[in-house]
Coordinates of C-alpha atoms in Angstrom, one line a residue:
M1 CA -17.9 -88.0 -183.6
H2 CA -21.2 -87.9 -185.5
H3 CA -24.6 -89.1 -184.3
R4 CA -27.9 -89.3 -186.2
Y5 CA -31.4 -89.1 -184.8
D6 CA -34.8 -88.1 -186.0
V7 CA -35.2 -85.6 -183.1
V8 CA -32.5 -84.1 -180.9
V9 CA -33.7 -82.4 -177.7
V10 CA -31.3 -80.0 -175.9
G11 CA -32.1 -79.9 -172.2
A12 CA -33.5 -82.5 -169.8
G13 CA -35.7 -80.5 -167.4
G14 CA -39.4 -80.6 -167.5
A15 CA -39.8 -79.2 -171.0
G16 CA -37.0 -81.2 -172.5
L17 CA -38.2 -84.5 -171.0
M18 CA -41.8 -83.9 -172.0
A19 CA -40.6 -83.0 -175.6
A20 CA -38.4 -86.1 -175.8
L21 CA -41.2 -88.4 -174.4
Y22 CA -43.9 -87.2 -176.9
A23 CA -41.4 -87.2 -179.8
A24 CA -40.6 -90.9 -178.9
K25 CA -44.3 -91.7 -178.6
G26 CA -44.7 -90.2 -182.1
G27 CA -42.3 -92.9 -183.5
A28 CA -39.1 -90.8 -183.7
S29 CA -35.6 -91.9 -182.7
V30 CA -34.8 -89.4 -179.9
A31 CA -31.6 -88.2 -178.3
C32 CA -31.6 -85.9 -175.3
I33 CA -28.5 -83.7 -174.6
S34 CA -28.0 -82.3 -171.1
K35 CA -25.4 -80.4 -169.1
L36 CA -26.5 -82.5 -166.1
Y37 CA -27.9 -85.9 -165.2
P38 CA -31.6 -85.3 -166.0
T39 CA -33.0 -85.5 -162.5
R40 CA -30.6 -82.8 -161.4
S41 CA -32.2 -80.3 -163.8
H42 CA -33.5 -77.0 -162.4
T43 CA -37.1 -78.0 -162.7
G44 CA -36.5 -79.9 -159.5
A45 CA -36.3 -76.6 -157.6
A46 CA -39.9 -75.8 -158.4
Q47 CA -41.8 -76.3 -155.2
G48 CA -45.3 -74.9 -155.2
G49 CA -47.4 -76.7 -157.8
I50 CA -48.9 -76.7 -161.3
G51 CA -52.0 -74.7 -161.9
A52 CA -55.0 -76.3 -163.6
A53 CA -58.7 -75.6 -163.4
L54 CA -59.7 -79.1 -162.2
G55 CA -62.2 -77.8 -159.7
N56 CA -61.4 -80.5 -157.1
I57 CA -61.8 -78.1 -154.1
Q58 CA -64.2 -75.5 -155.4
E59 CA -65.7 -74.5 -158.7
D60 CA -63.1 -73.5 -161.4
H61 CA -63.0 -73.1 -165.2
W62 CA -60.3 -72.8 -167.8
E63 CA -61.7 -69.4 -168.8
W64 CA -60.9 -68.1 -165.3
H65 CA -57.4 -69.5 -165.5
M66 CA -57.0 -67.9 -169.0
F67 CA -58.2 -64.5 -167.6
D68 CA -55.7 -64.7 -164.7
T69 CA -52.9 -65.5 -167.0
V70 CA -53.7 -62.6 -169.3
K71 CA -54.3 -60.2 -166.5
G72 CA -51.2 -61.4 -164.6
G73 CA -49.1 -60.8 -167.8
D74 CA -50.3 -57.2 -167.8
Y75 CA -52.1 -57.8 -171.1
L76 CA -48.9 -58.5 -173.1
T77 CA -49.8 -62.2 -173.0
D78 CA -50.8 -63.7 -176.4
Q79 CA -54.4 -64.7 -175.8
D80 CA -54.4 -67.6 -178.2
A81 CA -51.4 -69.1 -176.3
A82 CA -53.2 -68.5 -173.0
E83 CA -56.4 -70.3 -174.2
V84 CA -54.5 -73.3 -175.6
F85 CA -52.5 -73.5 -172.3
S86 CA -55.5 -73.2 -170.0
K87 CA -57.4 -75.9 -171.8
D88 CA -54.4 -78.3 -172.4
I89 CA -53.0 -78.1 -168.9
I90 CA -56.1 -79.9 -167.5
D91 CA -55.5 -82.9 -169.7
V92 CA -51.7 -82.9 -169.1
V93 CA -52.1 -83.0 -165.4
Y94 CA -54.3 -86.1 -165.6
E95 CA -51.7 -87.6 -168.0
L96 CA -49.0 -87.0 -165.4
E97 CA -51.2 -88.6 -162.8
H98 CA -51.6 -91.6 -165.0
M99 CA -47.8 -91.8 -165.5
G100 CA -47.5 -92.2 -161.7
L101 CA -46.8 -88.7 -160.4
P102 CA -47.5 -88.8 -156.7
F103 CA -49.7 -85.8 -156.3
S104 CA -50.9 -84.9 -152.8
R105 CA -54.5 -85.9 -152.3
T106 CA -57.8 -84.7 -150.9
P107 CA -59.6 -87.0 -148.3
D108 CA -61.7 -88.4 -151.1
G109 CA -58.7 -89.3 -153.2
K110 CA -58.7 -86.5 -155.8
I111 CA -55.6 -84.4 -156.7
A112 CA -55.2 -81.8 -153.9
Q113 CA -55.2 -78.1 -154.9
R114 CA -54.3 -75.0 -153.0
K115 CA -54.4 -71.2 -153.5
F116 CA -51.6 -69.4 -155.3
G117 CA -50.8 -65.8 -156.1
G118 CA -52.9 -64.2 -158.8
H119 CA -55.2 -67.2 -159.3
T120 CA -58.9 -66.3 -158.9
R121 CA -62.4 -67.4 -159.4
D122 CA -65.1 -65.6 -161.4
F123 CA -62.7 -63.3 -163.2
G124 CA -60.9 -61.8 -160.3
K125 CA -63.5 -61.8 -157.5
A126 CA -61.6 -64.0 -155.0
A127 CA -58.7 -66.4 -154.6
V128 CA -59.3 -70.0 -155.8
E129 CA -57.6 -73.4 -155.1
R130 CA -56.0 -74.2 -158.5
S131 CA -52.4 -75.3 -157.8
C132 CA -52.0 -79.1 -158.0
Y133 CA -49.1 -80.1 -155.8
A134 CA -46.9 -82.9 -154.5
K135 CA -46.2 -81.4 -151.0
D136 CA -43.6 -78.7 -151.9
R137 CA -41.6 -80.9 -154.2
T138 CA -43.8 -80.8 -157.3
G139 CA -41.0 -80.0 -159.9
H140 CA -38.9 -82.8 -158.4
M141 CA -41.7 -85.3 -158.8
I142 CA -42.3 -84.2 -162.5
L143 CA -38.6 -84.8 -163.3
Q144 CA -38.6 -88.2 -161.7
T145 CA -41.8 -89.3 -163.3
V146 CA -41.2 -88.1 -166.8
Y147 CA -37.5 -89.3 -166.8
Q148 CA -38.7 -92.8 -166.0
Q149 CA -41.2 -92.6 -168.8
N150 CA -38.4 -91.6 -171.2
V151 CA -36.3 -94.6 -170.1
K152 CA -39.3 -96.8 -170.9
A153 CA -39.8 -95.1 -174.3
G154 CA -36.2 -95.7 -175.3
T155 CA -34.9 -92.1 -175.3
L156 CA -31.1 -92.0 -175.4
F157 CA -29.4 -89.5 -173.0
F158 CA -26.1 -87.7 -173.5
N159 CA -25.3 -86.3 -170.1
E160 CA -22.7 -83.7 -169.3
F161 CA -22.7 -82.5 -172.9
H162 CA -22.6 -78.8 -173.5
V163 CA -24.1 -77.5 -176.8
T164 CA -21.8 -75.0 -178.5
D165 CA -23.5 -74.4 -181.9
L166 CA -26.8 -74.7 -183.8
L167 CA -26.4 -75.8 -187.4
I168 CA -28.7 -73.6 -189.4
E169 CA -28.4 -73.0 -193.2
N170 CA -30.9 -71.5 -195.6
G171 CA -33.6 -71.3 -193.0
R172 CA -33.4 -74.9 -191.9
C173 CA -31.8 -76.5 -188.8
S174 CA -29.9 -79.7 -189.4
G175 CA -28.5 -80.4 -185.9
V176 CA -26.2 -79.2 -183.1
V177 CA -22.6 -79.4 -182.0
A178 CA -21.8 -80.3 -178.4
Y179 CA -18.8 -80.6 -176.1
D180 CA -18.4 -83.8 -174.1
L181 CA -17.1 -82.9 -170.7
A182 CA -15.7 -86.4 -170.1
S183 CA -13.7 -86.9 -173.3
G184 CA -13.1 -83.3 -174.2
E185 CA -14.3 -84.0 -177.8
L186 CA -16.8 -82.2 -179.9
H187 CA -19.7 -84.2 -181.2
T188 CA -22.0 -83.4 -184.1
F189 CA -25.7 -84.4 -183.8
H190 CA -27.4 -84.7 -187.1
A191 CA -31.2 -84.4 -186.8
K192 CA -34.4 -83.9 -188.8
A193 CA -35.7 -81.7 -186.0
V194 CA -34.1 -80.1 -183.0
I195 CA -36.0 -79.0 -179.8
L196 CA -34.3 -76.4 -177.5
A197 CA -35.3 -76.7 -173.9
A198 CA -32.3 -75.7 -171.9
G199 CA -33.8 -73.3 -169.4
G200 CA -33.2 -69.6 -168.5
Y201 CA -30.4 -67.2 -167.7
G202 CA -30.8 -66.1 -164.1
R203 CA -27.1 -66.3 -163.3
I204 CA -26.7 -62.9 -164.8
F205 CA -28.0 -61.6 -161.4
K206 CA -26.2 -61.6 -158.1
I207 CA -29.1 -62.9 -156.0
T208 CA -31.0 -65.6 -157.9
S209 CA -33.0 -68.8 -157.3
N210 CA -31.5 -70.2 -160.5
A211 CA -29.0 -73.1 -160.6
L212 CA -25.4 -72.4 -161.6
T213 CA -26.0 -74.0 -165.0
L214 CA -28.7 -71.5 -166.1
T215 CA -26.5 -69.2 -168.2
G216 CA -28.7 -68.7 -171.3
D217 CA -26.4 -70.8 -173.6
L218 CA -28.9 -71.5 -176.4
M219 CA -30.5 -68.1 -176.3
S220 CA -27.1 -66.6 -176.9
I221 CA -26.2 -69.0 -179.7
Y222 CA -29.6 -68.2 -181.4
Y223 CA -28.9 -64.4 -180.9
R224 CA -25.4 -64.7 -182.4
K225 CA -27.0 -66.1 -185.6
G226 CA -28.8 -62.7 -186.1
L227 CA -32.1 -64.2 -184.9
P228 CA -34.4 -62.5 -182.5
L229 CA -35.0 -62.9 -178.7
E230 CA -38.4 -61.8 -177.6
D231 CA -39.5 -59.7 -174.6
M232 CA -36.1 -60.0 -172.9
E233 CA -36.8 -56.9 -170.8
F234 CA -39.3 -58.8 -168.7
Y235 CA -37.6 -60.7 -165.9
Q236 CA -39.5 -61.9 -162.8
F237 CA -38.1 -61.4 -159.3
H238 CA -39.8 -64.0 -157.0
P239 CA -40.8 -62.2 -153.8
T240 CA -39.5 -64.9 -151.4
G241 CA -35.9 -66.2 -151.6
L242 CA -34.0 -67.1 -148.5
A243 CA -32.2 -63.9 -147.4
K244 CA -28.8 -63.3 -148.9
L245 CA -28.9 -66.8 -150.6
G246 CA -31.7 -66.4 -153.1
I247 CA -32.8 -70.1 -152.6
L248 CA -36.5 -70.3 -153.5
V249 CA -39.2 -70.2 -150.9
T250 CA -42.3 -71.4 -152.6
E251 CA -45.3 -69.2 -153.1
G252 CA -47.2 -72.2 -151.7
I253 CA -46.0 -70.9 -148.3
R254 CA -48.4 -68.0 -148.7
G255 CA -51.0 -70.2 -150.3
E256 CA -51.1 -72.2 -147.1
G257 CA -51.5 -69.0 -145.0
G258 CA -48.1 -67.5 -144.6
I259 CA -48.0 -63.7 -144.0
L260 CA -45.4 -61.2 -145.0
R261 CA -44.5 -58.7 -142.2
N262 CA -42.2 -55.7 -141.9
N263 CA -40.1 -54.7 -138.9
T264 CA -43.1 -53.4 -137.1
G265 CA -45.0 -56.7 -137.5
E266 CA -47.4 -55.1 -139.9
R267 CA -49.1 -57.3 -142.6
F268 CA -48.2 -54.6 -145.1
M269 CA -49.7 -56.3 -148.2
E270 CA -53.1 -55.2 -147.0
R271 CA -52.0 -51.7 -148.1
Y272 CA -50.8 -52.7 -151.6
A273 CA -53.3 -55.4 -152.6
P274 CA -56.4 -55.1 -150.3
T275 CA -58.4 -57.9 -151.9
I276 CA -56.0 -60.8 -152.2
K277 CA -53.1 -59.4 -150.0
D278 CA -50.1 -61.8 -149.8
L279 CA -51.5 -63.7 -152.8
A280 CA -51.1 -60.8 -155.3
P281 CA -49.0 -61.6 -158.4
R282 CA -45.3 -61.8 -157.9
D283 CA -44.3 -58.5 -159.5
I284 CA -46.6 -56.6 -157.2
V285 CA -45.5 -58.5 -154.0
A286 CA -41.8 -58.1 -155.0
R287 CA -42.1 -54.4 -155.5
S288 CA -44.1 -54.0 -152.3
M289 CA -41.4 -55.8 -150.3
T290 CA -38.7 -53.7 -151.9
T291 CA -40.6 -50.5 -151.2
E292 CA -40.9 -51.5 -147.5
I293 CA -37.1 -52.1 -147.4
R294 CA -36.3 -48.8 -149.2
E295 CA -38.5 -46.9 -146.7
G296 CA -36.7 -48.4 -143.7
R297 CA -39.1 -51.1 -142.7
G298 CA -36.9 -54.1 -143.6
V299 CA -35.6 -56.7 -141.1
G300 CA -32.3 -58.4 -140.4
P301 CA -28.9 -56.9 -139.6
D302 CA -28.8 -54.8 -142.8
R303 CA -32.6 -54.2 -142.8
D304 CA -32.7 -55.6 -146.4
A305 CA -35.1 -58.5 -145.9
I306 CA -38.8 -59.1 -144.9
H307 CA -40.3 -61.7 -142.5
I308 CA -42.5 -64.5 -143.6
D309 CA -44.7 -65.6 -140.7
L310 CA -46.0 -69.2 -140.5
T311 CA -46.1 -69.4 -136.7
H312 CA -49.9 -69.3 -136.6
L313 CA -50.1 -72.5 -138.8
P314 CA -50.3 -76.0 -137.3
R315 CA -47.0 -77.8 -137.1
E316 CA -48.4 -80.7 -139.3
V317 CA -49.1 -78.2 -142.1
I318 CA -45.6 -76.7 -142.0
E319 CA -43.7 -79.9 -141.7
G320 CA -46.1 -81.9 -143.9
K321 CA -47.1 -79.6 -146.9
L322 CA -44.0 -77.4 -146.7
A323 CA -41.4 -79.9 -145.7
E324 CA -38.7 -78.9 -148.1
I325 CA -38.7 -75.2 -147.4
T326 CA -38.9 -75.9 -143.6
D327 CA -35.7 -78.0 -143.9
L328 CA -34.0 -75.3 -146.0
A329 CA -34.8 -72.5 -143.6
R330 CA -33.5 -74.6 -140.6
T331 CA -30.4 -75.6 -142.5
Y332 CA -29.3 -72.4 -144.1
L333 CA -30.7 -69.6 -141.8
G334 CA -31.0 -71.5 -138.5
Q335 CA -34.7 -70.4 -138.4
D336 CA -37.5 -72.8 -137.6
P337 CA -40.7 -71.8 -139.4
V338 CA -42.7 -73.5 -136.7
K339 CA -41.7 -71.0 -134.1
D340 CA -39.6 -68.3 -135.9
L341 CA -40.2 -65.6 -138.5
V342 CA -38.1 -66.5 -141.6
M343 CA -36.1 -63.8 -143.4
V344 CA -36.8 -63.6 -147.2
Q345 CA -36.0 -61.1 -150.0
P346 CA -36.8 -60.9 -153.7
T347 CA -34.7 -63.1 -155.9
A348 CA -34.1 -63.2 -159.7
H349 CA -36.3 -66.1 -160.7
Y350 CA -37.7 -66.4 -164.2
A351 CA -37.3 -65.1 -167.7
M352 CA -40.6 -64.3 -169.5
G353 CA -38.7 -63.7 -172.7
G354 CA -36.6 -66.0 -174.9
I355 CA -36.5 -67.6 -178.3
P356 CA -39.8 -66.7 -180.0
T357 CA -42.0 -69.6 -181.1
D358 CA -45.5 -70.3 -182.5
L359 CA -48.1 -72.3 -180.6
N360 CA -46.5 -75.6 -181.7
G361 CA -43.0 -74.6 -180.6
L362 CA -41.6 -73.8 -184.1
C363 CA -38.9 -71.1 -183.7
L364 CA -39.6 -67.7 -185.3
S365 CA -37.0 -65.8 -187.3
D366 CA -38.6 -62.4 -187.2
G367 CA -41.7 -60.6 -186.0
N368 CA -43.7 -61.2 -189.1
G369 CA -44.2 -65.0 -188.9
G370 CA -41.0 -66.2 -190.5
T371 CA -39.8 -69.5 -189.1
I372 CA -36.7 -71.8 -188.9
E373 CA -37.6 -75.1 -190.4
G374 CA -37.0 -78.1 -188.1
L375 CA -36.1 -76.0 -185.0
Y376 CA -38.4 -75.9 -182.0
A377 CA -38.2 -74.5 -178.5
A378 CA -40.1 -74.9 -175.2
G379 CA -40.0 -74.0 -171.6
E380 CA -38.3 -71.0 -170.0
Q381 CA -35.8 -70.8 -172.9
A382 CA -38.7 -70.2 -175.3
C383 CA -41.2 -67.3 -175.6
V384 CA -44.6 -68.5 -176.9
S385 CA -45.8 -65.3 -175.2
L386 CA -47.8 -67.1 -172.6
H387 CA -46.5 -65.1 -169.7
G388 CA -46.5 -61.6 -171.2
A389 CA -44.9 -59.1 -168.9
N390 CA -45.2 -61.2 -165.7
R391 CA -45.7 -65.0 -165.1
L392 CA -48.2 -66.3 -162.7
G393 CA -47.0 -68.7 -160.1
T394 CA -47.6 -72.4 -161.1
N395 CA -47.7 -71.4 -164.8
S396 CA -44.0 -72.3 -165.3
L397 CA -44.5 -76.0 -164.6
G398 CA -47.6 -75.8 -166.7
D399 CA -45.7 -74.1 -169.6
L400 CA -43.0 -76.8 -169.4
V401 CA -45.4 -79.8 -169.7
V402 CA -47.9 -78.2 -172.1
F403 CA -45.6 -76.7 -174.6
G404 CA -42.8 -79.3 -174.2
R405 CA -45.5 -81.9 -175.1
R406 CA -46.7 -79.9 -178.1
A407 CA -43.1 -79.3 -179.4
G408 CA -42.4 -83.0 -179.1
I409 CA -45.6 -84.0 -180.9
Y410 CA -45.1 -81.5 -183.8
A411 CA -41.3 -82.2 -184.1
A412 CA -42.0 -85.9 -184.5
Q413 CA -44.7 -85.2 -187.0
Y414 CA -42.3 -83.0 -189.0
A415 CA -39.6 -85.6 -188.8
R416 CA -41.9 -88.2 -190.4
Q417 CA -42.5 -86.0 -193.4
V418 CA -38.9 -85.0 -194.3
E419 CA -35.5 -86.4 -195.0
F420 CA -32.3 -85.4 -193.3
A421 CA -30.9 -82.0 -194.5
E422 CA -27.3 -81.9 -195.5
L423 CA -24.9 -80.9 -192.8
P424 CA -22.6 -77.9 -193.4
D425 CA -19.0 -78.6 -194.4
N426 CA -16.9 -79.1 -191.3
P427 CA -19.8 -78.5 -188.9
E428 CA -17.5 -78.4 -185.8
A429 CA -15.2 -75.7 -187.2
E430 CA -16.9 -72.7 -185.5
S431 CA -17.0 -74.5 -182.1
Q432 CA -13.5 -75.7 -182.4
A433 CA -12.3 -72.1 -183.1
V434 CA -14.0 -70.8 -180.0
F435 CA -12.4 -73.6 -177.9
D436 CA -9.0 -73.1 -179.3
T437 CA -9.1 -69.3 -178.8
L438 CA -10.1 -69.7 -175.1
R439 CA -7.7 -72.6 -174.3
N440 CA -4.8 -70.9 -175.9
S441 CA -5.5 -67.4 -174.7
K442 CA -2.7 -65.6 -173.0
G443 CA -5.1 -63.0 -171.7
T444 CA -4.7 -61.6 -168.2
D445 CA -8.3 -60.9 -167.2
N446 CA -10.3 -63.3 -165.0
A447 CA -13.7 -64.8 -166.0
S448 CA -14.8 -64.9 -162.3
A449 CA -14.1 -61.2 -161.8
I450 CA -16.0 -60.3 -164.9
R451 CA -18.9 -62.5 -163.9
K452 CA -19.2 -61.0 -160.4
E453 CA -19.1 -57.4 -161.9
L454 CA -21.8 -58.4 -164.4
Q455 CA -24.0 -59.9 -161.7
R456 CA -23.6 -57.0 -159.2
T457 CA -24.3 -54.3 -161.8
M458 CA -27.3 -56.1 -163.4
M459 CA -28.8 -56.4 -159.9
D460 CA -28.2 -52.7 -159.2
N461 CA -29.1 -51.2 -162.6
V462 CA -31.7 -53.6 -164.2
G463 CA -33.3 -55.1 -161.2
I464 CA -36.8 -54.7 -159.6
F465 CA -36.9 -50.9 -160.0
R466 CA -35.4 -49.4 -163.2
N467 CA -34.7 -46.0 -164.6
G468 CA -33.2 -44.6 -167.8
P469 CA -29.9 -43.3 -166.4
D470 CA -29.0 -46.5 -164.6
M471 CA -29.9 -48.7 -167.6
A472 CA -27.9 -46.5 -170.0
K473 CA -25.0 -46.8 -167.6
Q474 CA -25.4 -50.6 -167.7
V475 CA -25.3 -50.6 -171.5
E476 CA -21.8 -49.1 -171.3
I477 CA -20.8 -51.4 -168.4
I478 CA -21.7 -54.5 -170.5
K479 CA -19.7 -53.1 -173.5
E480 CA -16.7 -52.7 -171.2
L481 CA -17.1 -56.2 -169.8
K482 CA -17.4 -57.7 -173.3
A483 CA -14.1 -55.9 -174.2
R484 CA -12.5 -57.4 -171.1
Y485 CA -13.9 -60.9 -172.0
K486 CA -11.8 -60.8 -175.2
N487 CA -8.7 -60.6 -172.9
V488 CA -9.8 -63.4 -170.6
G489 CA -7.4 -66.3 -169.8
V490 CA -8.2 -69.9 -169.0
S491 CA -5.8 -71.4 -166.5
D492 CA -6.4 -75.1 -167.5
P493 CA -5.3 -76.0 -171.0
N494 CA -6.7 -79.6 -170.9
R495 CA -9.7 -80.7 -172.8
R496 CA -11.2 -83.2 -170.4
Y497 CA -13.4 -82.1 -167.5
N498 CA -12.2 -78.6 -168.0
S499 CA -14.7 -76.7 -165.9
D500 CA -12.7 -73.4 -166.2
L501 CA -13.1 -73.6 -170.0
V502 CA -16.9 -74.3 -169.7
E503 CA -17.5 -71.5 -167.2
T504 CA -15.6 -69.1 -169.4
M505 CA -17.6 -70.1 -172.4
E506 CA -20.8 -69.7 -170.3
L507 CA -19.7 -66.2 -169.3
G508 CA -19.8 -65.2 -173.0
F509 CA -23.4 -66.4 -173.2
Q510 CA -24.3 -64.5 -170.0
L511 CA -22.9 -61.3 -171.5
D512 CA -25.0 -61.7 -174.6
C513 CA -28.2 -62.2 -172.6
A514 CA -27.5 -59.2 -170.4
E515 CA -26.8 -57.1 -173.5
V516 CA -30.1 -57.7 -175.2
M517 CA -32.1 -57.6 -171.9
T518 CA -30.7 -54.2 -171.0
A519 CA -31.1 -52.7 -174.4
C520 CA -34.8 -53.8 -174.6
A521 CA -35.5 -52.6 -171.0
L522 CA -34.0 -49.2 -171.8
N523 CA -36.0 -49.0 -175.0
R524 CA -39.4 -49.7 -173.4
T525 CA -40.5 -46.4 -172.0
E526 CA -43.4 -47.6 -169.8
S527 CA -44.0 -49.7 -166.7
R528 CA -45.7 -53.1 -167.4
G529 CA -45.6 -56.3 -165.3
A530 CA -42.2 -57.0 -164.0
H531 CA -40.7 -54.1 -166.0
D532 CA -41.1 -51.2 -163.5
R533 CA -39.6 -47.8 -164.5
E534 CA -39.3 -45.0 -162.0
D535 CA -39.2 -42.5 -164.8
Y536 CA -42.2 -43.9 -166.7
H537 CA -44.7 -45.0 -164.0
E538 CA -47.7 -45.8 -166.2
R539 CA -48.5 -48.7 -168.6
D540 CA -48.8 -47.2 -172.1
D541 CA -51.1 -49.4 -174.2
V542 CA -51.2 -46.9 -177.0
N543 CA -47.4 -47.1 -177.8
W544 CA -46.2 -50.2 -176.0
L545 CA -48.8 -53.0 -176.4
K546 CA -46.4 -54.9 -178.5
H547 CA -43.6 -57.5 -178.1
S548 CA -39.9 -56.4 -178.3
M549 CA -37.7 -58.4 -180.7
G550 CA -34.0 -57.9 -180.0
Y551 CA -31.5 -58.8 -182.7
K552 CA -27.7 -58.8 -182.5
D553 CA -26.2 -56.2 -184.9
L554 CA -23.8 -58.5 -186.9
N555 CA -22.0 -55.5 -188.3
N556 CA -21.5 -53.7 -185.0
D557 CA -20.7 -55.8 -182.0
G558 CA -22.4 -54.5 -178.9
N559 CA -25.3 -52.9 -180.7
V560 CA -28.8 -54.4 -180.4
I561 CA -31.3 -53.8 -183.2
I562 CA -34.9 -53.7 -181.8
G563 CA -38.0 -54.7 -183.8
Y564 CA -41.5 -55.5 -182.7
K565 CA -44.2 -58.2 -183.0
D566 CA -48.0 -57.7 -182.5
V567 CA -49.7 -59.0 -179.4
A568 CA -52.4 -61.6 -180.1
L569 CA -55.3 -59.8 -178.4
K570 CA -57.9 -62.5 -179.2
G571 CA -58.1 -66.1 -178.2
F572 CA -60.0 -68.7 -180.2
T573 CA -63.2 -68.5 -178.2
R574 CA -62.5 -66.0 -175.4
S575 CA -60.7 -62.6 -175.3
F576 CA -60.0 -60.0 -172.6
E577 CA -59.6 -56.2 -173.2
P578 CA -56.7 -54.5 -171.4
K579 CA -57.9 -53.0 -168.1
P580 CA -56.1 -51.5 -165.1
R581 CA -54.8 -54.2 -162.7
V582 CA -56.4 -53.9 -159.3
Y583 CA -55.9 -56.5 -156.5

């Protein structure tokens, strides 16, 4: 079946919905393709808030936010992106307010703001209230608000459709192919512009805050075309996930005064970050917690967790501002934050890398400024290099709405200027071949077993702390798992609602993401941001102040070709020189 729209958006989380909305406002006919019903997208799991220098509680300025973003990214952040973001996010937050997003309020009716890790005033002198929030359900409220605006704007949604191919010829994208779960049929979506906003790939790890659908599908498809993925070695582990489960415990819990304690009751972050303590950036807190656990000061039956202490806070703060996480802790751990210490541990949370783009979301084909005409990306799937080597808390929701909005605006602008490109002959042929191979396979290996082995070994070998021998071992493990994947069997031969088929296809995408991530991590011989190597402790600005670009070797399966892209060290009006990070 064939469809034709000016703009096709893949993904219906925060970035996808913002892109669709602003493309529709730009006069384009818009279709949005999603694995899920839009309001079930993973943006809904984001709890803590969206950072913007509104200054509603105390003095704040976009320059301070830009500085924190660059410093938090360990100076791998592109400073032009950080400046655009820090300015635009102020306007976008007010736009969301005017759309009806129910932000929490100050007593005088302004948008409420609270402290968050890594956000400071006066270029790092002290913590500042910058996170705009809707209790601890901010992402959920963004989804609901922007989805309703899309319905009003006439965006058409294709839910439970899984994109299987990007149609790119001669440097231009003409659409996508997608599998309809309900009918089992393949659909071709012909478009003047395509926006990719399908989220991250956290399911390559054993313990993760990511939803089951986050398997890096479009990153893998882009990579299989011989196109680069940028900075894939940088993956953030959020310090606080519910122990064993990985379910996110918002950083807002520490912004409201929560304290991390080891098994002696010590507030150990005073040793690691004396100035801002528990509100240090996430990479520092996650490594500090892991060090405490490694040195025998963990809590729980296996001493592999840390306590978060809220018992000194008033009940109305815990049950009012932190209602969702309070309910999750009571439900899944049987621990009541009002009176109990809650067990948490670092959880794989966010990809700083992804499909490289320019400031308007246009996808890059190399490290020298080459582009794919008509193809845009935004959100966690994209890498505009805003987050550098480590993302600040609240900047993910900000990234979604700022760069999703920009991608939608510029994609609609592009669509007004061009005609439809011709589709390839038989555009569904490649996707059909993949489906037929999987459905008709007589292989004896099991996708679930391969996935579990991938997740376990990635957690062990390419986790919070890394070293050369472990990552070299993981390169070989992934090659073995990819060889096993060729012998995988699908038990259900049907086309309709075939979840076994979909999950097996997703496993192939996960293996690709793990392959390029591990290769780039092994290649970067320094420690920077979330990439912490035990055999290379120091940040090396002389040799490594550059972005990695990982390409699939189309002539040698399993080999990754690594190139580089310069870091934009100057903003438009402000710039910050790399300095040691001290908190």
